[in-house]
Coordinates of C-alpha atoms in Angstrom, one line a residue:
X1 CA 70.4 -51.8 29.3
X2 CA 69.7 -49.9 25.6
X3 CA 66.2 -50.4 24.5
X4 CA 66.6 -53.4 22.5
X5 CA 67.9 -55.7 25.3
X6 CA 65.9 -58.1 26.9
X7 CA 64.4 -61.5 28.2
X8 CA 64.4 -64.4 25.6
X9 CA 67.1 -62.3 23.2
X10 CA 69.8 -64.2 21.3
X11 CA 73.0 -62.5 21.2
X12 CA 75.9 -63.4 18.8
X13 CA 77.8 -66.3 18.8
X14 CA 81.5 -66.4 18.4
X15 CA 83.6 -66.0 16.5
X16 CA 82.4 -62.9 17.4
X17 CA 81.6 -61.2 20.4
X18 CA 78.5 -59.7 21.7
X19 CA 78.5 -56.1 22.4
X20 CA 76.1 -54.8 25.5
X21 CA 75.6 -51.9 26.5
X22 CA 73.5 -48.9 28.4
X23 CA 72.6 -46.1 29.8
X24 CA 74.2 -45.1 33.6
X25 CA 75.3 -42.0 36.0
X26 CA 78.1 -40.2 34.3
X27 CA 81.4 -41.8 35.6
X28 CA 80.0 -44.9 37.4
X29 CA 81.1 -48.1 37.2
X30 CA 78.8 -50.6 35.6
X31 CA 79.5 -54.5 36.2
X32 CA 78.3 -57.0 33.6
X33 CA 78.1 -60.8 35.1
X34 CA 76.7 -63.7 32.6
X35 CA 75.6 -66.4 34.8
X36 CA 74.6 -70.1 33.3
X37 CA 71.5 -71.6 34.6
X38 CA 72.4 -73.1 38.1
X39 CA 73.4 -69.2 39.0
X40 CA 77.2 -70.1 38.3
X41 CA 79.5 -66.9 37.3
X42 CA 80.8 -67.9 33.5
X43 CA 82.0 -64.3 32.9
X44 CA 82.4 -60.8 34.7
X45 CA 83.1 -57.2 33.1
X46 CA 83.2 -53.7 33.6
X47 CA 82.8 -50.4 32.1
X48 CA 82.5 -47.0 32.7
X49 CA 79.5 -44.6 31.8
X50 CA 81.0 -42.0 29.9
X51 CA 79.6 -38.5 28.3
X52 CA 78.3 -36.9 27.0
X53 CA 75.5 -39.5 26.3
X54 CA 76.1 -41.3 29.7
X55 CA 76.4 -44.8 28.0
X56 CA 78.4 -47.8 28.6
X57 CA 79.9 -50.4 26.6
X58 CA 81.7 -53.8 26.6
X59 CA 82.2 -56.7 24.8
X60 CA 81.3 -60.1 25.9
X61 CA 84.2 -62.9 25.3
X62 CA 83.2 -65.3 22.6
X63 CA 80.3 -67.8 23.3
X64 CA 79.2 -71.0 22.0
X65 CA 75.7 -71.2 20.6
X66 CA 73.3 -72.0 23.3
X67 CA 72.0 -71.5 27.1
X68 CA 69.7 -70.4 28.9
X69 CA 71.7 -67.6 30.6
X70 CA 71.3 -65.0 32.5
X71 CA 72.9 -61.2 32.2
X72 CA 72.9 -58.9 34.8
X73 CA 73.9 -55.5 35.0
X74 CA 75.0 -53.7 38.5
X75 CA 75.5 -50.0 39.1
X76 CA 76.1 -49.2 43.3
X77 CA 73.1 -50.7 44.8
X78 CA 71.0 -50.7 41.6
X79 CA 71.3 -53.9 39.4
X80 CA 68.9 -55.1 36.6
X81 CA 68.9 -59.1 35.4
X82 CA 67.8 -60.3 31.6
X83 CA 66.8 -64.0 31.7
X84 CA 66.5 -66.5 29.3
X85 CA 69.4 -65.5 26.8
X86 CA 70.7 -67.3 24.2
X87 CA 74.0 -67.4 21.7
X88 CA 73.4 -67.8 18.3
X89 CA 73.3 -66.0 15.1
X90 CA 71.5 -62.8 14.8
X91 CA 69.6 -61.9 11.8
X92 CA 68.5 -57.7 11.0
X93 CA 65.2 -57.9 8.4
X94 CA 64.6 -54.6 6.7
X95 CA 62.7 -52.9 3.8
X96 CA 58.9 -52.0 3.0
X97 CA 56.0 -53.6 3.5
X98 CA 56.6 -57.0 1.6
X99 CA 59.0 -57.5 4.9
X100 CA 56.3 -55.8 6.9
X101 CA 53.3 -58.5 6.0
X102 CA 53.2 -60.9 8.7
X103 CA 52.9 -64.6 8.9
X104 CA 49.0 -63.9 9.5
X105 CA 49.0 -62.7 5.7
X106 CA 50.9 -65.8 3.4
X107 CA 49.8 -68.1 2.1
X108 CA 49.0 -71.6 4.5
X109 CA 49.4 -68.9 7.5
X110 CA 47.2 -71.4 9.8
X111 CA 49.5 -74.1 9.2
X112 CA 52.9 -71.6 9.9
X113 CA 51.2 -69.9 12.9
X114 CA 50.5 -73.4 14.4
X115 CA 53.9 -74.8 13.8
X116 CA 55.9 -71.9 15.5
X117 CA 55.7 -73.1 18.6
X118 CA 58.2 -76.0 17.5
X119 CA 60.7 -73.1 17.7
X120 CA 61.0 -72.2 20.7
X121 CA 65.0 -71.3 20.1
X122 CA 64.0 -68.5 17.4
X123 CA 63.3 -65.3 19.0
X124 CA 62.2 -62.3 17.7
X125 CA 61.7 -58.3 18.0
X126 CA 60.6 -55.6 16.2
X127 CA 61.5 -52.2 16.6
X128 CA 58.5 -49.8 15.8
X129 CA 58.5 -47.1 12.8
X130 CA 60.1 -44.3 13.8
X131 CA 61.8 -41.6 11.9
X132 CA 64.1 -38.4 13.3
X133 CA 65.9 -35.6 11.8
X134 CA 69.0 -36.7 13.6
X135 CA 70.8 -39.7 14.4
X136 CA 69.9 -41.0 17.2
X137 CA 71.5 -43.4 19.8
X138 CA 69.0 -45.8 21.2
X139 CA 65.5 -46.4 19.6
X140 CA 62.3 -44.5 20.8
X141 CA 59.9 -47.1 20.5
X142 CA 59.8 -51.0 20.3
X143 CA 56.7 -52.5 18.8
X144 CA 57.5 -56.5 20.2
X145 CA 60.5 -56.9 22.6
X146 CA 62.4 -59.6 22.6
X147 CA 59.8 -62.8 22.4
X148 CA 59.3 -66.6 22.3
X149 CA 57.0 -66.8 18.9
X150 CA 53.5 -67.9 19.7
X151 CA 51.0 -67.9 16.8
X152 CA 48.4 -65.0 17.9
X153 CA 50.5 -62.6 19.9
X154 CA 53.7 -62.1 17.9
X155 CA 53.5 -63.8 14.5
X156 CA 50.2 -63.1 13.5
X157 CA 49.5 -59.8 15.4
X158 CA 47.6 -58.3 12.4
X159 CA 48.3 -57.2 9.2
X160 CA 51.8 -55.0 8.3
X161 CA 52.6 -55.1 11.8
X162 CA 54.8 -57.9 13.5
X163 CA 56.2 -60.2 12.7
X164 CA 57.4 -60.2 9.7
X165 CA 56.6 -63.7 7.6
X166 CA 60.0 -63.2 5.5
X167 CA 62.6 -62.7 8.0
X168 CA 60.7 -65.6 10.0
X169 CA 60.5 -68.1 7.5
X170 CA 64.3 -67.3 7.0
X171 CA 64.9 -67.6 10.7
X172 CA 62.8 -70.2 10.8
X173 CA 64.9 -72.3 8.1
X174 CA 68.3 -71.6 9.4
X175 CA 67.3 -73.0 12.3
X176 CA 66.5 -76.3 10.8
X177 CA 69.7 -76.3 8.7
X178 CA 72.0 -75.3 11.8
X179 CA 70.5 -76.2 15.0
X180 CA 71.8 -73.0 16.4
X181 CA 69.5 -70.4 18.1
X182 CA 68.8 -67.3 15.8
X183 CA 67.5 -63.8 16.8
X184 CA 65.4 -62.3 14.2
X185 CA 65.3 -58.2 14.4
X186 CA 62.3 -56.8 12.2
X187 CA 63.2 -52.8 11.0
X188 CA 60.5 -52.1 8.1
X189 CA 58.2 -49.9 7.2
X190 CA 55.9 -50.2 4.2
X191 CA 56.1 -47.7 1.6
X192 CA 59.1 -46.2 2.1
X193 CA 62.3 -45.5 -0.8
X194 CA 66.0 -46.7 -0.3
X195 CA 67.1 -43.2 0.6
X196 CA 65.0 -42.5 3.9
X197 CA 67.3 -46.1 4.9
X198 CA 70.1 -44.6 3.7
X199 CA 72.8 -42.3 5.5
X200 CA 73.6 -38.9 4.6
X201 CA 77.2 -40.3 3.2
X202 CA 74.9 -42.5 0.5
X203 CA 73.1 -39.4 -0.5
X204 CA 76.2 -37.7 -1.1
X205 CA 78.3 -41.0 -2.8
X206 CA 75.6 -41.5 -5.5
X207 CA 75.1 -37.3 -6.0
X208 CA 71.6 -36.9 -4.1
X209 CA 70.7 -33.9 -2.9
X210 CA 70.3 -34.3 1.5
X211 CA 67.8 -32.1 1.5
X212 CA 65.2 -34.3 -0.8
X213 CA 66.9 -36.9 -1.7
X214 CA 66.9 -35.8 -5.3
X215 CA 69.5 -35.8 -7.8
X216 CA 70.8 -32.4 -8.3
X217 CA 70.0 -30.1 -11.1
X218 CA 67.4 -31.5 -14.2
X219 CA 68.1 -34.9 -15.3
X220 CA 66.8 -36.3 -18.5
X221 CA 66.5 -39.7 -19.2
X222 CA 64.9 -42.1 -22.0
X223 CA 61.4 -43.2 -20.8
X224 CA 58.8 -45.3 -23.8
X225 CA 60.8 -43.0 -26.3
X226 CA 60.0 -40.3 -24.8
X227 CA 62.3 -37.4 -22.9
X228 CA 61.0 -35.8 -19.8
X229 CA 62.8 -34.1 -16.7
X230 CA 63.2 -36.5 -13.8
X231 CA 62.6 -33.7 -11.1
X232 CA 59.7 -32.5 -12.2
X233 CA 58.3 -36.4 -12.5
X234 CA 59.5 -36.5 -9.2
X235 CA 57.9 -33.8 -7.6
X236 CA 55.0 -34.6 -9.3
X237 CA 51.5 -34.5 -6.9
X238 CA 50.9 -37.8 -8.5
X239 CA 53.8 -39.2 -6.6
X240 CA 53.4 -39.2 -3.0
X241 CA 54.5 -42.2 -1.1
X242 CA 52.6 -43.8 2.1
X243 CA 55.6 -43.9 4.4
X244 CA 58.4 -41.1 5.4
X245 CA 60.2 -40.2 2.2
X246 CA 62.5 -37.8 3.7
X247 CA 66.0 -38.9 3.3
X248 CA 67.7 -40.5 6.1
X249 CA 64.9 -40.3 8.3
X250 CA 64.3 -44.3 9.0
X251 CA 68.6 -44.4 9.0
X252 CA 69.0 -42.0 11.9
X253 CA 65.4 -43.0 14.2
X254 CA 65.8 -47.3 13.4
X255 CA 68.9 -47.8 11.6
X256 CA 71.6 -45.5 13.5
X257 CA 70.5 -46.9 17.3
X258 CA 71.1 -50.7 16.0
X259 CA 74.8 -50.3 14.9
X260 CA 76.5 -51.7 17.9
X261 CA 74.6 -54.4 17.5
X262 CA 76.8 -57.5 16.8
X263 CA 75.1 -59.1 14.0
X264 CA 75.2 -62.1 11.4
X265 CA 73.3 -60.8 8.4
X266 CA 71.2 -58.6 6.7
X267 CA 67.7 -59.1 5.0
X268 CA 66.4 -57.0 2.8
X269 CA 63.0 -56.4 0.6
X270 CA 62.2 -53.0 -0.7
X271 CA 62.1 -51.2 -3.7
X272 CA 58.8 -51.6 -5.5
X273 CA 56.0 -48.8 -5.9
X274 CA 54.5 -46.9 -3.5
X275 CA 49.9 -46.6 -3.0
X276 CA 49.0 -43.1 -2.0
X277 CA 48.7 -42.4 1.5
X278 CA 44.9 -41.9 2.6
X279 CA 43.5 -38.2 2.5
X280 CA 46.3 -37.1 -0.2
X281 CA 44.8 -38.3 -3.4
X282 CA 42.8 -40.8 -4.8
X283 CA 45.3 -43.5 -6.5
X284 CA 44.6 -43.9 -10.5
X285 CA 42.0 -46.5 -11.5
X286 CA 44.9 -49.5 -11.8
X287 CA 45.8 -49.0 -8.1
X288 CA 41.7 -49.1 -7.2
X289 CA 41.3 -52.3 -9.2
X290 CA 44.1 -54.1 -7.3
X291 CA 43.4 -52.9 -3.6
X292 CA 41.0 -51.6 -1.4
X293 CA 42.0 -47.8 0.4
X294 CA 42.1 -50.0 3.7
X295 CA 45.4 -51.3 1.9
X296 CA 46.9 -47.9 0.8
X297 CA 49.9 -47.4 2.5
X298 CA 51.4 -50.7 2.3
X299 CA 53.2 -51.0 -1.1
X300 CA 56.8 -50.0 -1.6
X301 CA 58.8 -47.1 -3.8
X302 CA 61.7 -47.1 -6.1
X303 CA 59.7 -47.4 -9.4
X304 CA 58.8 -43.9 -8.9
X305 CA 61.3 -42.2 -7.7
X306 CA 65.1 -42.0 -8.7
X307 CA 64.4 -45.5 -10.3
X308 CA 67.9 -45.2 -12.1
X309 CA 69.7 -43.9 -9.4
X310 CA 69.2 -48.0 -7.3
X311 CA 72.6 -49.5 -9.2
X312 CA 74.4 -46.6 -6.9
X313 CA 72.0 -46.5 -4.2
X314 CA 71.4 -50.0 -3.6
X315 CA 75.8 -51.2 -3.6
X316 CA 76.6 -47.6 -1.4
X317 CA 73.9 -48.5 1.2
X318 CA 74.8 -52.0 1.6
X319 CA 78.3 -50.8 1.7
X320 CA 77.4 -48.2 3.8
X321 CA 75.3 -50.3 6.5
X322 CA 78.8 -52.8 6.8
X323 CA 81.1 -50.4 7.6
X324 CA 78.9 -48.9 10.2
X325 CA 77.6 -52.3 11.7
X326 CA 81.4 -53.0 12.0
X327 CA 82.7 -49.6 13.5
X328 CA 79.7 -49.3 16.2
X329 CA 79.7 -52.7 17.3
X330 CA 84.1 -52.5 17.8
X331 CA 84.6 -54.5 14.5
X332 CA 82.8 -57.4 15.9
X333 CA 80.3 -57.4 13.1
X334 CA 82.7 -58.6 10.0
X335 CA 83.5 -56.1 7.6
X336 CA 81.5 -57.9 4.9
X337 CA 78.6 -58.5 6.7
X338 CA 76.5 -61.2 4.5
X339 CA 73.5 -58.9 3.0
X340 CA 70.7 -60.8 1.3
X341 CA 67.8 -59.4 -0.6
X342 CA 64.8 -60.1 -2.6
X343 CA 64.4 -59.4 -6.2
X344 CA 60.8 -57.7 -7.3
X345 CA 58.1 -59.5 -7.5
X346 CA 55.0 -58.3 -9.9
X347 CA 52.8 -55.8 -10.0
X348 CA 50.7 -55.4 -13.2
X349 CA 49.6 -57.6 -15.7
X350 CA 50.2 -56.1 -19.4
X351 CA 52.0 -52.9 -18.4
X352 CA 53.9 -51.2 -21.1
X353 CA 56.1 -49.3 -17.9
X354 CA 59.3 -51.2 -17.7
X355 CA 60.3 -49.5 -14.2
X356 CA 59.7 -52.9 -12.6
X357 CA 62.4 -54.3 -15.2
X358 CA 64.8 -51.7 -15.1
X359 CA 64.9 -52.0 -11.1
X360 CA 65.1 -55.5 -11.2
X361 CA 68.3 -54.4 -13.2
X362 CA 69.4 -52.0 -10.6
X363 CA 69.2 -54.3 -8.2
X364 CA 72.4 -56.2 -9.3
X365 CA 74.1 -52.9 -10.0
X366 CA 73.5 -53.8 -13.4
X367 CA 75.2 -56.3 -13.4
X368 CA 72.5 -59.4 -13.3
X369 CA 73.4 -61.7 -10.2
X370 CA 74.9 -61.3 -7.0
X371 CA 77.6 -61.7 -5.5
X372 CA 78.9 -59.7 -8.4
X373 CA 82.4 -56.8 -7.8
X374 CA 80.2 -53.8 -7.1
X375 CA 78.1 -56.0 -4.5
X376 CA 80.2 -58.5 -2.7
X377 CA 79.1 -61.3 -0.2
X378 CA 75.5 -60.6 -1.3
X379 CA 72.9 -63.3 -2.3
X380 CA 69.4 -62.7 -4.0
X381 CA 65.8 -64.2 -4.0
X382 CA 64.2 -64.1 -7.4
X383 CA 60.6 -63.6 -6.9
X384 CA 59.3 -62.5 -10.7
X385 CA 58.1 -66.1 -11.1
X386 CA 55.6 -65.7 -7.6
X387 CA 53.4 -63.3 -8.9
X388 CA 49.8 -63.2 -6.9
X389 CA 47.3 -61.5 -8.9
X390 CA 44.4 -62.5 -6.5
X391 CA 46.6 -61.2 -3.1
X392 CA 43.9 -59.4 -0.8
X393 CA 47.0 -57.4 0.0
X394 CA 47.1 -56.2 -3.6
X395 CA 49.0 -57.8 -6.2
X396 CA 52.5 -55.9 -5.4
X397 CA 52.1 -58.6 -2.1
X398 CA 52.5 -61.9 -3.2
X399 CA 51.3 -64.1 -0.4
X400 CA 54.0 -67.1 -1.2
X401 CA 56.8 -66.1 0.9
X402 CA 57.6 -69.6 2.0
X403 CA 59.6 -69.7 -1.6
X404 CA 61.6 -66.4 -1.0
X405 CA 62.6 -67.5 2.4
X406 CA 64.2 -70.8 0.8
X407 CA 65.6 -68.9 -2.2
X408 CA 67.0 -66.7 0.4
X409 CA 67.9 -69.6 2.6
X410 CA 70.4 -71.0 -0.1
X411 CA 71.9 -67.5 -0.5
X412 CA 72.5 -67.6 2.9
X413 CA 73.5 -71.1 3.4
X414 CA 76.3 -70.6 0.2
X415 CA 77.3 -66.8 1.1
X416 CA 77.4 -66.2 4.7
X417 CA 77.6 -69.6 5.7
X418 CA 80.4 -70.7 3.0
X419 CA 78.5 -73.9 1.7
X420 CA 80.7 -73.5 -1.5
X421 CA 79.0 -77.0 -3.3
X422 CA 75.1 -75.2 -3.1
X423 CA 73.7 -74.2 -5.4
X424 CA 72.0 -70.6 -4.9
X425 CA 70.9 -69.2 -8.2
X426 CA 69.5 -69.7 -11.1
X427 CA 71.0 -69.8 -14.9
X428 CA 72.5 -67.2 -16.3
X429 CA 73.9 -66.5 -20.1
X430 CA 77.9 -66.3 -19.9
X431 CA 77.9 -65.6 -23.7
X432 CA 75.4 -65.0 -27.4
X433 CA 76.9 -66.1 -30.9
X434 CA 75.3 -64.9 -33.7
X435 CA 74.5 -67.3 -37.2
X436 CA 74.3 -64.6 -39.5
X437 CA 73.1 -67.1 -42.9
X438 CA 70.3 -68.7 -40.7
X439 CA 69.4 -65.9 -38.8
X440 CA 69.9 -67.6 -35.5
X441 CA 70.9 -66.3 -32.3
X442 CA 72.4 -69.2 -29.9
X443 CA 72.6 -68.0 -26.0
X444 CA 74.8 -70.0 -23.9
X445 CA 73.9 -70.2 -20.3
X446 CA 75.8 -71.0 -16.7
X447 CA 73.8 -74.2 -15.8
X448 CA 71.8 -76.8 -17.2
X449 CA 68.5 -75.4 -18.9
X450 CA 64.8 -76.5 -17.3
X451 CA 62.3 -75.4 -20.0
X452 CA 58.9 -74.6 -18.0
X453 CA 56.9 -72.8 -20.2
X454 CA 57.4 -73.5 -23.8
X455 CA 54.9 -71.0 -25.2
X456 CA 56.8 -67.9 -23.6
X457 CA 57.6 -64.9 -25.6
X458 CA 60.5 -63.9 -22.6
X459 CA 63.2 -63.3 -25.3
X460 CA 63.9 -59.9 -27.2
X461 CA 66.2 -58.1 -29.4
X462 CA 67.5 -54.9 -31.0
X463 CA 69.0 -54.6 -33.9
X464 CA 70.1 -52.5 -37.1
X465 CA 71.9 -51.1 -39.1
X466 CA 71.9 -47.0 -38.0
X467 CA 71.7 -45.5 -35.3
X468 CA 70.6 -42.3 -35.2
X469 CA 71.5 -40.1 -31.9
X470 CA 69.0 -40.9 -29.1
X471 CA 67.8 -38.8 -26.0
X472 CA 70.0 -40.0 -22.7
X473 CA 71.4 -39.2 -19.7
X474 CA 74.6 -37.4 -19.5
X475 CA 77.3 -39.3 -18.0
X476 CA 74.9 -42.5 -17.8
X477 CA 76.3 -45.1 -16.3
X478 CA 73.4 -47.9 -16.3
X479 CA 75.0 -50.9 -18.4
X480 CA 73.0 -50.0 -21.4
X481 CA 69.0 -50.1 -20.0
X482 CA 68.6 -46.8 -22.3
X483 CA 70.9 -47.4 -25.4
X484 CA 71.0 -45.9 -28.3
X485 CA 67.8 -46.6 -30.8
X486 CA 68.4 -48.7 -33.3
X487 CA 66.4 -49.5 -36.7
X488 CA 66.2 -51.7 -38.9
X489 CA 66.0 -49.1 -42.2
X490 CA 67.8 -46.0 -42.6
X491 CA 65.0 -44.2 -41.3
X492 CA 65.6 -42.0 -37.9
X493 CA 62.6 -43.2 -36.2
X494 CA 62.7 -45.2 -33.3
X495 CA 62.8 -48.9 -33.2
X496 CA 61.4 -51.1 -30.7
X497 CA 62.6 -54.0 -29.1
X498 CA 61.4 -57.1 -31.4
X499 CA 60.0 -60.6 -29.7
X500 CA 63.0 -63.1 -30.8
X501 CA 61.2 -66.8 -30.8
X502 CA 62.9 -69.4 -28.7
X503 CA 63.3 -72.2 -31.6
X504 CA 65.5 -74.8 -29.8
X505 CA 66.5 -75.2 -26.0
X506 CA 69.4 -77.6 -25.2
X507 CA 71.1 -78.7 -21.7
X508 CA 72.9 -75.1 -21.3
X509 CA 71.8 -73.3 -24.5
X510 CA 68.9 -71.8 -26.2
X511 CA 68.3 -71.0 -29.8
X512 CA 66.1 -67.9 -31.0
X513 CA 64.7 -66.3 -33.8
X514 CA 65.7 -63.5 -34.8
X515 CA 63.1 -61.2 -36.8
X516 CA 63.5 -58.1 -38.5
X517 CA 67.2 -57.4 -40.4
X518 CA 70.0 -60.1 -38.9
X519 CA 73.1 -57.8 -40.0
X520 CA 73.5 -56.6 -36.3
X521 CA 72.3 -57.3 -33.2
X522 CA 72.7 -54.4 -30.7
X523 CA 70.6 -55.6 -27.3
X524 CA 69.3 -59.0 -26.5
X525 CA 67.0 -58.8 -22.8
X526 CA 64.8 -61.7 -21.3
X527 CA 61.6 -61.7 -18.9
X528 CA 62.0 -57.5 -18.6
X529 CA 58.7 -56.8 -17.9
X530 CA 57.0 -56.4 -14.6
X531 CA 54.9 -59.2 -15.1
X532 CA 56.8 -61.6 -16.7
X533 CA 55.1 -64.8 -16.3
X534 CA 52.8 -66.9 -14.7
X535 CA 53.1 -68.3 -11.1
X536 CA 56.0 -70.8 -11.3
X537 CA 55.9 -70.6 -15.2
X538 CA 59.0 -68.6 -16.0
X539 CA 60.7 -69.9 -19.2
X540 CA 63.9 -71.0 -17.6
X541 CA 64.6 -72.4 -14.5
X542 CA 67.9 -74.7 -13.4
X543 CA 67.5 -78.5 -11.9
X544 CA 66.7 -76.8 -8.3
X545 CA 63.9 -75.7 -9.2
X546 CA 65.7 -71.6 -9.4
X547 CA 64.4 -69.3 -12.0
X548 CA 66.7 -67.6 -14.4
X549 CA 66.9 -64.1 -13.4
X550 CA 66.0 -61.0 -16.2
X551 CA 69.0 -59.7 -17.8
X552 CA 69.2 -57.3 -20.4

């Protein structure tokens, strides 16, 4: 069998069918029998190892959720039996290193490492870090093989290693909500950026050079008012990440040997910024204060590098991953393969850098929730609100990941499970009339309005009544994060965006303040900052208990 194969997996359910498959002598015939547990035959195939690789393949017929069974695989007078199999859904978890931490690290972990064993019918694996120049076919490593979860040995093996808290408190939970078995594959590795996950035919979609995964030529864009070249920024000394950076790298060595793997969904968590590695540089004094150099390493990497490239590399790898899930596993994996992620959490307290809210942004493809046209059958956890300033992990790990598992749970239940009555998300504005005599700006919003946090200054706008021409990036294509400046006098100075006072908050509406002139308003943005409020304090949340995501 491939390297991921094993005692205690879970393979998928139907209405799809599982694909198996392995290594054999070039041109032998390689019978597959799945036996139930008395030792009775329920199904029989063959297939022939064929080159150059000298693998086989088939397709199991459709199977109802459960078991035990048991798979063997027979070559002449060699055979080789997997026990202990199970049919249920199959869940891949990938991203950086807030996938990585491990139920050991959140928040009540004593209490989640002691109720595992309750689920005996959620297995899980892990494939190790690995990266590679080319793509390869099978993994090289595997960190925990298929497994029963137990508390010490494979929930709570130590810190950033397996297995990972997120993907099992989503596992975990679809359990409970669907009694079927689920198979939980961990693929992370802390401190790493979208384009070492992403295929060469991402790169090239969103106009990244292969090489190093930078966009082509200089490229100038509109930072604090200020213009500066992106590639230099990029190759800056300042900016090395902890993990493999080199594009494609984590695609082809954990990515690439997975696709014929018949799966149910994706998880995903990545994008935030990235600690030094040890022995390059000492990290600036805002990195010391919020972790210790055992720690460095372990954070995660869009802020920092092509930032406002994420609304095209975020929608081409998710598109990307579903075709080739679907191709490499015969079209078993659906085309729209359900793809969940988590929104970023927090990082610093007071920062003027608005990276954080602008990749938050990206996220959605600028678009502000999911499932949205550019980024179909997708779901999203919005974390902003579970900030953890006091994380020994550093505050870019919040340890509550018992709430982004159920945010990510009703994404999941509503999108890939088609519970069509669920609500996933939070409110959302659908439209802004302005009151020019009063000076009043009344925002209309999706679902009825919970008002947390009373005292919040979450709301801003831009407006004026000239705009003089402003530094930005040819050809941009980012919904507006870097608009044209805008004053309020017919001076060419910059403006900046101006607090708008929330004044009255109805079922679905709020009503702001607008300050400075009331002639025009140009931009109106909410919670963009990267730490936008307190733990579970956001302004607005919905009846759920579901925060408002930013929007700008």
């Amino acid at each position: 069998f491939a390297s991921y194969y094993g005692d205690h997996m879970v393979l998928q359910q139907k209405p799809s069918g599982a694909v198996v498959w392995g290594h054999g002598e070039l041109g032998a015939v390689v019978t597959l029998t799945l036996s139930g547990a008395s030792g009775l035959v329920i199904m029989e195939k063959t297939a022939q190892v064929k080159g150059p690789s000298g693998t086989w393949t088939t397709v199991l017929e459709p199977m109802d959720r459960g078991g035990p069974y048991a798979l063997t695989a027979e070559q002449g007078l060699e055979n080789v039996t997997l026990r202990d199999i199970y049919f249920g859904d199959v869940w891949l978890c990938s991203g950086q290193s807030n996938m990585a931490m491990t139920v050991l690290q959140v928040a009540n972990a004593s209490q989640e490492l002691a109720a595992a064993a309750r689920y005996p019918h959620v297995r899980v694996f892990a494939a190790a870090p690995a990266r590679s120049s080319m793509e390869l076919e099978d993994l090289e490593q595997i960190d925990l093989p298929w497994s029963i979860p137990t508390a010490a040995e494979n929930l709570g093996h130590g810190n950033f290693t397996y297995f990972s808290a997120v993907c099992w408190l989503l596992g975990r939970s679809l359990y409970e909500a669907l009694g079927t078995p689920i198979g939980l594959v961990e693929v992370a590795w802390g401190g790493t950026p979208i384009e070492a996950w992403s295929s060469r035919r991402v790169l090239k979609a969103c106009g990244l050079s292969e090489d190093t995964g930078r966009r082509e030529g200089p490229q100038f864009f509109l930072c604090h008012g200020a213009c500066f070249n992106l590639k230099a920024a990029i190759t800056s000394p300042h900016q090395h990440l902890s993990g493999p950076q080199t594009p494609s790298v984590l695609w082809n060595a954990m990515i690439h040997p997975l696709l014929k793997m018949t799966l149910r969904g994706v998880a995903w968590y990545q994008g935030e910024p990235p600690f030094l590695s040890p022995g390059v540089e000492q990290p600036p004094l805002s990195h010391q204060t919020l972790t210790s150099p055992s720690f460095w390493g372990t954070g995660e990497a869009n802020t920092l590098l092509n930032t406002d490239q994420y609304n095209c590399t975020f929608p081409a790898l998710i598109a990307d991953w579903r075709w080739a899930f679907h191709t490499g596993s015969a079209g078993q994996t659906e085309p729209r393969l359900p793809f969940g992620f988590v929104q970023l959490s927090t990082y610093r307290h007071e920062s003027a850098d608005d990276s954080f809210a602008r990749l938050r942004w990206h996220q959605t493809a600028d678009l502000g929730v999911v499932p949205n046209a550019r980024m179909p059958s997708t779901f999203m956890a919005v974390a902003m609100d579970l900030g953890d300033e006091h994380s020994p992990y550093g505050s870019v790990h919040p340890r509550d990941k018992q709430n982004v598992a159920h945010r990510l749970l009703l994404g999941a239940m509503a999108v890939a499970y088609g519970d069509k009555g669920l609500v996933f998300q939070g409110p959302f504005p659908t439209r802004a009339v302005l009151e020019v005599t009063r000076g009043l700006l009344n925002v209309t919003y999706s679902q009825e309005l919970i008002w947390r946090q009373r005292d919040a200054q979450a709301f801003e706008v831009r407006s004026g009544i000239s705009s003089p021409k402003s530094c930005r990036r040819e050809g941009s294509t980012d919904g507006g994060f870097s608009p044209p400046q805008v004053c309020c006098s017919r001076q060419a100075s910059p403006c900046q965006w101006l607090l708008a006072p929330v004044v009255a908050v109805g079922s679905h509406t709020v009503t702001l303040a607008l300050s400075g002139c009331r002639t025009l308003v140009l931009g109106l943005r909410y919670a963009w900052a990267e730490w936008p409020c307190e733990y579970l304090a956001c302004p607005l949340y919905n009846s759920q208990g579901l925060p408002a995501p930013p929007f700008l």
